[in-house]
mmCIF file of C-alpha atoms in Angstrom:
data_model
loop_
_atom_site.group_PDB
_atom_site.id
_atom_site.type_symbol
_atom_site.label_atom_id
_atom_site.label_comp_id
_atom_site.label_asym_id
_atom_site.label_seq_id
_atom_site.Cartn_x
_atom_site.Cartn_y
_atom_site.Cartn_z
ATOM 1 C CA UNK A 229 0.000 0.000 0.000
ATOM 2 C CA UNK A 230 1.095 4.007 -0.304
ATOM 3 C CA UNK A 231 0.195 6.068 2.435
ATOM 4 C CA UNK A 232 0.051 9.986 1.572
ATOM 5 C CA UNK A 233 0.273 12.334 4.331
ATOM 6 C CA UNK A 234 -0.646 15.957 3.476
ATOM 7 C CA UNK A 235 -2.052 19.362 4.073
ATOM 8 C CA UNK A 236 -4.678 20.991 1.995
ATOM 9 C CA UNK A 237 -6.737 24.597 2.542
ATOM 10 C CA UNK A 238 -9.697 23.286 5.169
ATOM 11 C CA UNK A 239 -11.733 25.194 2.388
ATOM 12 C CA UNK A 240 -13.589 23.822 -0.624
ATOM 13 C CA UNK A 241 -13.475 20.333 -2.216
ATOM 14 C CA UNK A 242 -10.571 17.589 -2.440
ATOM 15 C CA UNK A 243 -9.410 15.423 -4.546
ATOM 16 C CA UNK A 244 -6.391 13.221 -4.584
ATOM 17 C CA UNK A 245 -5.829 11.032 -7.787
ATOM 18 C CA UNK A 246 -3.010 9.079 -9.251
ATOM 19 C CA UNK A 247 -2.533 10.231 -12.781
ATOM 20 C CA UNK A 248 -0.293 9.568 -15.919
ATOM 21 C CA UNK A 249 2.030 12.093 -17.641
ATOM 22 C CA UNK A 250 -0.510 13.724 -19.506
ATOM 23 C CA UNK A 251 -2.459 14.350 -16.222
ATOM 24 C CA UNK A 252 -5.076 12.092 -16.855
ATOM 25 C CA UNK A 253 -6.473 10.003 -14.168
ATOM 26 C CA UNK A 254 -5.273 6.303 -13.855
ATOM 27 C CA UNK A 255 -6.833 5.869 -10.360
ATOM 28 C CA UNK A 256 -9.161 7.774 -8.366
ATOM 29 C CA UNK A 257 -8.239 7.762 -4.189
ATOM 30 C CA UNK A 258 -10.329 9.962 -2.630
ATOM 31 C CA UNK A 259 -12.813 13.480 -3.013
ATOM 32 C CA UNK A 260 -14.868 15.089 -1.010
ATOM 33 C CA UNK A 261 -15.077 18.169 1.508
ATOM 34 C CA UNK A 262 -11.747 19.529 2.648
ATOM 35 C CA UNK A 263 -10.612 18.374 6.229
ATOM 36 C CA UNK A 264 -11.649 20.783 8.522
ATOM 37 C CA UNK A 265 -7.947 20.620 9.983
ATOM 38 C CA UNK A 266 -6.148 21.033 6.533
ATOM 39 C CA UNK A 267 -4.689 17.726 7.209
ATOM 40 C CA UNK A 268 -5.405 14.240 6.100
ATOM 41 C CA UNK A 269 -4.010 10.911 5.159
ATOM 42 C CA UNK A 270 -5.001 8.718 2.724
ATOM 43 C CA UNK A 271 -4.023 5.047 1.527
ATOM 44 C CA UNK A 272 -4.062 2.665 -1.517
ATOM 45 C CA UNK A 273 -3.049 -0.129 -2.874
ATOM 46 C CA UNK A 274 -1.579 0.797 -6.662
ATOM 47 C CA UNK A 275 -3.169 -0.578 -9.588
ATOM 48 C CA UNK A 276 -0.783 -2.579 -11.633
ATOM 49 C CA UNK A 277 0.958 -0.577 -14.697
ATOM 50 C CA UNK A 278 0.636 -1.700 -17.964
ATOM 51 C CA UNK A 279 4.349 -1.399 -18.078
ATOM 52 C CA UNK A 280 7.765 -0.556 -16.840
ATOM 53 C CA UNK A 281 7.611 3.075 -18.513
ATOM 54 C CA UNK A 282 4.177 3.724 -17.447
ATOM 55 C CA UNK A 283 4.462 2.825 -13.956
ATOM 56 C CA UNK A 284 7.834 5.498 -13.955
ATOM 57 C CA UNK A 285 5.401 8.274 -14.880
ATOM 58 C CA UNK A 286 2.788 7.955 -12.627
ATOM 59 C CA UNK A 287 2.232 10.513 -10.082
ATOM 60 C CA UNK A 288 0.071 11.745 -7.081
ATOM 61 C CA UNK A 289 -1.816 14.784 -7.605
ATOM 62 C CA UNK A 290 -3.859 16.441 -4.699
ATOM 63 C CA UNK A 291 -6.456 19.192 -5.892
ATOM 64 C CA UNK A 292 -8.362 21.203 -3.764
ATOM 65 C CA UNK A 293 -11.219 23.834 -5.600
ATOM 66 C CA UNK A 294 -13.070 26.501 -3.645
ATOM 67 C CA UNK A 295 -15.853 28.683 -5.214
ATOM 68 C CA UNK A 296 -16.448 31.978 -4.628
ATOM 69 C CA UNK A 297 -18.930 35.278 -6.076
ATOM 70 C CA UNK A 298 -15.798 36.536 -7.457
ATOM 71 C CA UNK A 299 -14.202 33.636 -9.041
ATOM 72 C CA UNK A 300 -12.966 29.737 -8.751
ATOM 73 C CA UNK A 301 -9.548 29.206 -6.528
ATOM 74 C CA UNK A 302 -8.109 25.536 -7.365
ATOM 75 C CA UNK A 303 -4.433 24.567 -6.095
ATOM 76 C CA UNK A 304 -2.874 21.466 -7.003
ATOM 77 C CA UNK A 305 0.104 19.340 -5.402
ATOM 78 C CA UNK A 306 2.024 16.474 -7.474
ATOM 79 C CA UNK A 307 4.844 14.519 -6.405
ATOM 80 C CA UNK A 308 5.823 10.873 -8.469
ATOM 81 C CA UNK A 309 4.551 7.921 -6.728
ATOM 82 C CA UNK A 310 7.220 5.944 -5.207
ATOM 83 C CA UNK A 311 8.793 3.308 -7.020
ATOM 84 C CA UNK A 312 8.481 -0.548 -5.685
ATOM 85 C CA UNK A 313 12.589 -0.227 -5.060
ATOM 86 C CA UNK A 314 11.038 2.470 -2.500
ATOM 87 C CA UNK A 315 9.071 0.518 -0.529
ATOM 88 C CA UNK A 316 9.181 0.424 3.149
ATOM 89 C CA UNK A 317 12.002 3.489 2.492
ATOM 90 C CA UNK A 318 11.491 6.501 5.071
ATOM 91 C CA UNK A 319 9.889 9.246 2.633
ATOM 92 C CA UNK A 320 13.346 11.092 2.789
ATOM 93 C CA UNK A 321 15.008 8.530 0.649
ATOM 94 C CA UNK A 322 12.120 8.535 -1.961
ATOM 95 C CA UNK A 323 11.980 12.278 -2.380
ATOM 96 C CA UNK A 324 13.836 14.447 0.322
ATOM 97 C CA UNK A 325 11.963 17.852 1.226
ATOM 98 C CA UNK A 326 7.890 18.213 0.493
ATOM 99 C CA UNK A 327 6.533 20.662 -2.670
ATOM 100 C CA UNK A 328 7.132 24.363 -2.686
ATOM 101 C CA UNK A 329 3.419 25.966 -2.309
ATOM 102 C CA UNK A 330 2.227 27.973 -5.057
ATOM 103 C CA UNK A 331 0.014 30.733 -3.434
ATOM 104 C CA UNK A 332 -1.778 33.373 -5.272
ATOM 105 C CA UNK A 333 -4.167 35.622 -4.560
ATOM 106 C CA UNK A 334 -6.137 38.817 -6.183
ATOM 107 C CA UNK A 335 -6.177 41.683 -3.686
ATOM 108 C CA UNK A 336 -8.502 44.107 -5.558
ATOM 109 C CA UNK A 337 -9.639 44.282 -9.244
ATOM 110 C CA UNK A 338 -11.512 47.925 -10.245
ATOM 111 C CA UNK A 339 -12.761 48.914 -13.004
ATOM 112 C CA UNK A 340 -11.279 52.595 -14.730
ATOM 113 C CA UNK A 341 -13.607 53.030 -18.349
ATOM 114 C CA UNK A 342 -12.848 50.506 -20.452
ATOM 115 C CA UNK A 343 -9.845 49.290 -18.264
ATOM 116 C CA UNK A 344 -9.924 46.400 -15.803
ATOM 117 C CA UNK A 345 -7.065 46.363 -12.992
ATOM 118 C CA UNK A 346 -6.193 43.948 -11.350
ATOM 119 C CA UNK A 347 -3.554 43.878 -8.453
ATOM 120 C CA UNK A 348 -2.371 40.488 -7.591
ATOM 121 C CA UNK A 349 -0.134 39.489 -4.656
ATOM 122 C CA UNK A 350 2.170 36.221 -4.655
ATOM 123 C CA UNK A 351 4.170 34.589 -2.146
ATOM 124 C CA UNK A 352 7.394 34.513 -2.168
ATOM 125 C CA UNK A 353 9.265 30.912 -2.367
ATOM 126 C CA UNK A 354 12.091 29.959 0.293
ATOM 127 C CA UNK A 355 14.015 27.400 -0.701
ATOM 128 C CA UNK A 356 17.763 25.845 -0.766
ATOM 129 C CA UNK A 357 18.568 28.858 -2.925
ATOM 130 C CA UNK A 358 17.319 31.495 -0.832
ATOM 131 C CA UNK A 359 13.877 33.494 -1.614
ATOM 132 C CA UNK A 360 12.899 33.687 -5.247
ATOM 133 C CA UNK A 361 9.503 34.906 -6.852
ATOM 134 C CA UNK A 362 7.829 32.328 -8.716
ATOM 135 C CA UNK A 363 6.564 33.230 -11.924
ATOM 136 C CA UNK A 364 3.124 33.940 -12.807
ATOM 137 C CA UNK A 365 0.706 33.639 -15.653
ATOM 138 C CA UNK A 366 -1.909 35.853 -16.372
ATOM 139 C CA UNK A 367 -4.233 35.148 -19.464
ATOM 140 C CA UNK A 368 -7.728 35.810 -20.862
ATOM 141 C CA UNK A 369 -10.011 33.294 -22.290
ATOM 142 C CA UNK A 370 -13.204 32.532 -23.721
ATOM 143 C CA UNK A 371 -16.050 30.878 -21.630
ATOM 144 C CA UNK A 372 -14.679 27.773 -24.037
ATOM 145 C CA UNK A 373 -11.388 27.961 -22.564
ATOM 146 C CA UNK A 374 -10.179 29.437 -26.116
ATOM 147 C CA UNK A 375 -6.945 32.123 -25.662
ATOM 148 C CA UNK A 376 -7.811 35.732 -25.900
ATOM 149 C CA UNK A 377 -4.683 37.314 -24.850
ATOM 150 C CA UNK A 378 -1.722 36.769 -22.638
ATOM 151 C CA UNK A 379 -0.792 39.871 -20.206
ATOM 152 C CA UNK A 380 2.901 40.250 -19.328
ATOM 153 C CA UNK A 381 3.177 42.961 -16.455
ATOM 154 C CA UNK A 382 6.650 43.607 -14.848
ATOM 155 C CA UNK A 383 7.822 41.290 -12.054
ATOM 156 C CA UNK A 384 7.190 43.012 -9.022
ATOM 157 C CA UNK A 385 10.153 44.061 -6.277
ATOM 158 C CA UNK A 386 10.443 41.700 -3.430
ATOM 159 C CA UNK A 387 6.966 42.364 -1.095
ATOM 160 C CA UNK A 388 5.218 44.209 -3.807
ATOM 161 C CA UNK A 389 2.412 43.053 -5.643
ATOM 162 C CA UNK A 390 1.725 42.588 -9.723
ATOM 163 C CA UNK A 391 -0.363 45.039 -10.975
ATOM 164 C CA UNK A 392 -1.799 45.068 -14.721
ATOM 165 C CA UNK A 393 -4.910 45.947 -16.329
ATOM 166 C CA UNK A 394 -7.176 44.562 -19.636
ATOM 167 C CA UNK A 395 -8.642 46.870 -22.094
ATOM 168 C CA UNK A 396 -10.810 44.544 -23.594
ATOM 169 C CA UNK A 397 -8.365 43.366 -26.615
ATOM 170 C CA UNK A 398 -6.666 40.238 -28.246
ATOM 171 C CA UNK A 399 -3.456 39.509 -29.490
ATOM 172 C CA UNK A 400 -4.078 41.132 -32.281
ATOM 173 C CA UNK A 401 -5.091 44.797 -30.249
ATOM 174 C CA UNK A 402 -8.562 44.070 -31.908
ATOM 175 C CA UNK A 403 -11.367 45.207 -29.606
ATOM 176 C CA UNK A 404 -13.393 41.578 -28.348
ATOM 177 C CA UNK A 405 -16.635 41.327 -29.292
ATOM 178 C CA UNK A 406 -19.086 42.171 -26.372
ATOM 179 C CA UNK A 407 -19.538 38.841 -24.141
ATOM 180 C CA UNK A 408 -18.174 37.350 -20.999
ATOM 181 C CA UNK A 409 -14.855 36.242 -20.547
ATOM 182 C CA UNK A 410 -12.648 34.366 -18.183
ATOM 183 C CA UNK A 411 -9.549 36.072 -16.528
ATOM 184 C CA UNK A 412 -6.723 33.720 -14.902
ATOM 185 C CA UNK A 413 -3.871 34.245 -12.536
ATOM 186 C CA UNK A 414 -1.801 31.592 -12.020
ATOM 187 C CA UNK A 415 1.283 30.541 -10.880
ATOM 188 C CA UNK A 416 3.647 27.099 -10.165
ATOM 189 C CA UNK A 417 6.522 26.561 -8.121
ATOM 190 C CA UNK A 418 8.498 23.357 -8.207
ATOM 191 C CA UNK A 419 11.003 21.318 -6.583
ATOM 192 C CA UNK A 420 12.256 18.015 -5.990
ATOM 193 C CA UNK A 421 9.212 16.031 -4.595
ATOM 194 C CA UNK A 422 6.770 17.212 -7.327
ATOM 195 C CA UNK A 423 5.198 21.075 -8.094
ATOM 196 C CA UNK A 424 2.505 23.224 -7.408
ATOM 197 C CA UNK A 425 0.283 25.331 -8.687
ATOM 198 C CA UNK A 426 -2.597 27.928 -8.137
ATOM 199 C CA UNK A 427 -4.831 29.415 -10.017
ATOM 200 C CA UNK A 428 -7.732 32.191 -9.789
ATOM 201 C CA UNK A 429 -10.431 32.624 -12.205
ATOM 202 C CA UNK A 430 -12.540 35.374 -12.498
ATOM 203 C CA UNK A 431 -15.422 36.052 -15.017
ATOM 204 C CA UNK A 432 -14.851 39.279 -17.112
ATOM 205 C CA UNK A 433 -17.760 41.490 -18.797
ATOM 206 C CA UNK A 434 -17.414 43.436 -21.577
ATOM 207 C CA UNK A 435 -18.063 46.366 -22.244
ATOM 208 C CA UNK A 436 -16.285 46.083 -18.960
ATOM 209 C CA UNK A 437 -18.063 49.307 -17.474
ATOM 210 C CA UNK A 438 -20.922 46.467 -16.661
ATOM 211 C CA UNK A 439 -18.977 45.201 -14.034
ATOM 212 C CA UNK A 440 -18.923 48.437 -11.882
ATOM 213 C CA UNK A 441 -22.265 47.472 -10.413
ATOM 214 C CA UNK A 442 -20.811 44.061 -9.761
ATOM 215 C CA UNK A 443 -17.984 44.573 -7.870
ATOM 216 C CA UNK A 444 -19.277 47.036 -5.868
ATOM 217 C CA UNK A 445 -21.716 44.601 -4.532
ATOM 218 C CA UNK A 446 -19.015 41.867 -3.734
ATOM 219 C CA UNK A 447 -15.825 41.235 -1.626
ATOM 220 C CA UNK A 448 -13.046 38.315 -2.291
ATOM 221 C CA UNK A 449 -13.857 37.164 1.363
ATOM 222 C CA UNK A 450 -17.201 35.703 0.184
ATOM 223 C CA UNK A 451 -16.894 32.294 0.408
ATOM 224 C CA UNK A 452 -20.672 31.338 -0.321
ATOM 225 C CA UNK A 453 -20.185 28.373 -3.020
ATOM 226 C CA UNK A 454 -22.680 26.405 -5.165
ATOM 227 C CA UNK A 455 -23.251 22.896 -3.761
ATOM 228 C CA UNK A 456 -23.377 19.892 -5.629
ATOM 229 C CA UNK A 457 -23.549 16.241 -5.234
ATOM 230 C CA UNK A 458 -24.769 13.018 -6.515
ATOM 231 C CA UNK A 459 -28.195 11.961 -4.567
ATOM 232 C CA UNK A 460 -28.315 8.537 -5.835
ATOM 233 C CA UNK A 461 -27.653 6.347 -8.441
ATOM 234 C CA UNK A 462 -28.759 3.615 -9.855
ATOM 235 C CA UNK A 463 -28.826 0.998 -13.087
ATOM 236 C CA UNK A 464 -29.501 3.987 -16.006
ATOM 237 C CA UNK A 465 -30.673 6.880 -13.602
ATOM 238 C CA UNK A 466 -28.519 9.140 -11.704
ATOM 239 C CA UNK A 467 -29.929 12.418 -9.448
ATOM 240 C CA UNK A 468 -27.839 14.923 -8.859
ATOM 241 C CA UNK A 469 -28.423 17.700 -6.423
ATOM 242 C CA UNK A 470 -27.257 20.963 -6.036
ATOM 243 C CA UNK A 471 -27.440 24.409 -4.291
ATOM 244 C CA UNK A 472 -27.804 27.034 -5.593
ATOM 245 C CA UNK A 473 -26.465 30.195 -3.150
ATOM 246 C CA UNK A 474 -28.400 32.952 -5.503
ATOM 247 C CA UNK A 475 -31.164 33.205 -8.111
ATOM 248 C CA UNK A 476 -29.628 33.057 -11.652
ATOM 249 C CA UNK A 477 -29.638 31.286 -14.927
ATOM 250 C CA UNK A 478 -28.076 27.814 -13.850
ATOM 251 C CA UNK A 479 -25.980 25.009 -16.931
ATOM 252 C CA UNK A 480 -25.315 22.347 -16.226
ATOM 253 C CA UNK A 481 -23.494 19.408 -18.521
ATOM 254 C CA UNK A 482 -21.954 15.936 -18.595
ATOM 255 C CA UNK A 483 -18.198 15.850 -19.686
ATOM 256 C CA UNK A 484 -16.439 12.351 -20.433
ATOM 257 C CA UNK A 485 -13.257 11.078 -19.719
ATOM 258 C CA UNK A 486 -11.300 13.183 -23.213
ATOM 259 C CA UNK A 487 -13.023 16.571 -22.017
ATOM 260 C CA UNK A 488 -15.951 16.210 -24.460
ATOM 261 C CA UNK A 489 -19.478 18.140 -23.491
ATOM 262 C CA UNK A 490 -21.708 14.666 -24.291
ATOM 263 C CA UNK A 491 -25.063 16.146 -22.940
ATOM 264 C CA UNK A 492 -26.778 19.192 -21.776
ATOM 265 C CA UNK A 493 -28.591 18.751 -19.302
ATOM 266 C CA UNK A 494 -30.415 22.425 -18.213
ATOM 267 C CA UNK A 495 -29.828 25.957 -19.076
ATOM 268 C CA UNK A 496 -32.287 27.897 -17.322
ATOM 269 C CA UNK A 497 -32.808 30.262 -14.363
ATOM 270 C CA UNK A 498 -32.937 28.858 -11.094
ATOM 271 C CA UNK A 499 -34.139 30.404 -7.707
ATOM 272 C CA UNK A 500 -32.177 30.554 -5.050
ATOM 273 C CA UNK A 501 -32.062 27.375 -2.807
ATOM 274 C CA UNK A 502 -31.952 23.633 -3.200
ATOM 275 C CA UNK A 503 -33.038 21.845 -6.191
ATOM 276 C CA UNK A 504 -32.414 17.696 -7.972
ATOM 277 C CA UNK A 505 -31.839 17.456 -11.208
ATOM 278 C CA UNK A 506 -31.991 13.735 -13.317
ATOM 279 C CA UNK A 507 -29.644 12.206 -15.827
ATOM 280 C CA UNK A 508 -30.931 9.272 -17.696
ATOM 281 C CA UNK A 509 -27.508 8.231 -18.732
ATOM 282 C CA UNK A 510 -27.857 9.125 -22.473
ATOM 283 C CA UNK A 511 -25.790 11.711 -24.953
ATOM 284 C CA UNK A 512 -27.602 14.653 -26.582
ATOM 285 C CA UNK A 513 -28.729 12.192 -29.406
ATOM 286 C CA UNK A 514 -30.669 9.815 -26.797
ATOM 287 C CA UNK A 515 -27.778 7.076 -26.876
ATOM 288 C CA UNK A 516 -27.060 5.533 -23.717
ATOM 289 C CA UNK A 517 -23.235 6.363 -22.693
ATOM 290 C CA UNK A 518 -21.073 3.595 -21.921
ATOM 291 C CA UNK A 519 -19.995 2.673 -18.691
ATOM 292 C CA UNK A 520 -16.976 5.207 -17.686
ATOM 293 C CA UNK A 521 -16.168 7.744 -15.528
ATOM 294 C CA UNK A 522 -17.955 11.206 -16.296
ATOM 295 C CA UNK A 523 -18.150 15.178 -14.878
ATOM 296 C CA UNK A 524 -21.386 16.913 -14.166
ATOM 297 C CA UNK A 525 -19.940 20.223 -14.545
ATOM 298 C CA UNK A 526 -22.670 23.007 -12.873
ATOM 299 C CA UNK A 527 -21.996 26.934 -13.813
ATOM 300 C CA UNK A 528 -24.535 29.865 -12.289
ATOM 301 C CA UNK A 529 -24.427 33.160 -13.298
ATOM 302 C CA UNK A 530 -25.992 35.310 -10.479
ATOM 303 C CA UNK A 531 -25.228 38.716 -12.657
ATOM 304 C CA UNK A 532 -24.778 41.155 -10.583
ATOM 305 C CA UNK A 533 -24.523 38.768 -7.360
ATOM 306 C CA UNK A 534 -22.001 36.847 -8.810
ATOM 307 C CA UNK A 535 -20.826 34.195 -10.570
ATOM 308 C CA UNK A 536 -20.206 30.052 -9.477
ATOM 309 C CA UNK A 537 -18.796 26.517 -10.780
ATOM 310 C CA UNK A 538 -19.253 23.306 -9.007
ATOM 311 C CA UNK A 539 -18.265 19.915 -10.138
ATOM 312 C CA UNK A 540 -19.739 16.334 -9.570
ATOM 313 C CA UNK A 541 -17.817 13.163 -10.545
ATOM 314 C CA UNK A 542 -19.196 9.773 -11.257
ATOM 315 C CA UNK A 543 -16.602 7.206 -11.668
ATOM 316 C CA UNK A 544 -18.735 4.630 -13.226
ATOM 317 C CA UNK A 545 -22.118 5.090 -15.365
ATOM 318 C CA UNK A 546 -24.182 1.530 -14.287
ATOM 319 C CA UNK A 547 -26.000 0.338 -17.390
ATOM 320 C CA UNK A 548 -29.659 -0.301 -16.791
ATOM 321 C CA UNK A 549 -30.049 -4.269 -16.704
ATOM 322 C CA UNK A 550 -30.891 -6.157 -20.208
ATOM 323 C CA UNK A 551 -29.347 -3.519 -22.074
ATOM 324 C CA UNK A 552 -25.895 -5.950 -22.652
ATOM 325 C CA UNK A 553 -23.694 -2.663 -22.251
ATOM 326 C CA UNK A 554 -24.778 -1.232 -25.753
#
């Protein structure tokens, strides 16, 4: 068996996963609400590797996600898994000193015409070398995840904070069309156990004089998150339930394993509250979905209140019985 000891925010939702090269998941240990102490341990038995190269790439990865009005924080932890020549080695001969923490946070965004500013604060890293800045990386996208533009500020003295603005433009300096957008801040720091990374995401509104009204309504204390969860499930019928902390128009969508939307479930507004909403297990063309693991992927856009994301996963799809898997 591995044991993992760590240390997560006591904030939001956890996941800890062993995953290939690429990132993708190759077996799923644990998820769920954060410890309340920021600590936990958790403890597998590996699955078998198809082979000597795979097994040498596999790693640990420990995600933690925590919604907000202003924006999604998630922060993620990887370190390789230890080797069978490792086993029953104190963790200091596997991988001496634990990951640097990447921690980034957004101390006030403002809006100046058709300027956004942003002012963004990391912390410093201490490490064998001394103290070092990590670096940072600050794009725009579409709601699709599609690159808008890449920002570039200055690095910061020592203490100081990044400040940059947006004036609503691509690469290209063309003007975007009018829409919403997704701002990131990011940042990684590695070292010899694994790396770490942060980001922030914020939803951007342009013509960005619409968010005045926004922002003035809303602090990046709130912590108020959209709750969602799987109710039951059974053979070709699975209930999800969710939370929804304000009135707004609510989508919600089922994402397989390669990142592919494979059915839309609702897009509609919502009141504020509790609500259930069924999946029968079939794609937008009424097929049933194979047995797999799947994403219910829930985004609410409170307009002026705010903006949330919440995430359910299902790591297996049962088939209803007599259908033979097809």
């Amino acid at each position: 068996n591995v044991t993992l000891d760590y240390r997560t925010s006591p904030l939001g939702q956890q996941e800890v996963e062993v995953a290939d090269a690429k990132g993708r998941t190759a077996q799923r240990i644990t998820s769920g609400p954060a410890p309340a102490n920021g600590r936990a341990l958790a403890s597998w038995k590996p699955l078998a590797a198809k082979g000597a190269e795979e097994a040498a790439e596999q790693m640990i990865l420990v995600r933690n996600t925590l919604a907000t009005p202003l924006g999604m924080q998630v922060s993620e932890a990887s370190a390789p898994l230890p080797p069978e020549a490792g086993q029953n080695e104190p963790a200091g001969a596997i991988a001496p000193g634990p990951p640097a923490i990447a921690d980034v946070s957004v101390e006030e965004i403002s809006v100046l015409g058709d300027l956004l500013q942003v002012r963004a604060h990391v912390a410093p890293v201490v490490g064998a070398d001394g103290v070092t800045m990590p670096a940072v990386s600050i794009t725009v996208t579409d709601e699709a995840g599609r690159l808008i533009k890449t920002l570039d500020p200055t690095p910061p003295a020592p203490g100081k904070d990044y400040v940059f603005a947006w004036d609503a433009t691509d690469e290209n300096d063309q003007r975007v069309p009018d829409g919403r957008y997704v701002l990131r801040v990011g940042t990684q720091t590695d070292s010899r156990q694994g790396s770490a990374r942060s980001e922030l995401r914020y939803w951007v509104d342009v013509p960005i004089a619409k968010m005045q009204r926004r922002l003035a309504v809303l602090g990046p204390t709130a912590v108020e998150t959209l709750q969602a969860g799987l109710a039951s499930q059974t053979p070709g019928s699975v209930l999800l339930a969710y939370f929804a902390p304000q009135a707004g128009r609510l989508k919600a969508f089922v994402v397989d394993g390669l990142g592919c939307v494979v059915r839309h479930l609702v897009d509609q507004d919502v009141p504020k509250g509790p609500d259930k909403l069924p999946w029968d297990g079939k794609d937008d063309a009424g097929e049933l979905l194979p047995d797999a693991p799947y994403t219910v992927n829930f985004e609410l856009d409170g307009g002026d209140q705010g903006a949330w994301w919440g995430v359910v996963t299902l790591d297996e799809l049962p088939q209803p019985a007599g259908d033979g898997g097809q």
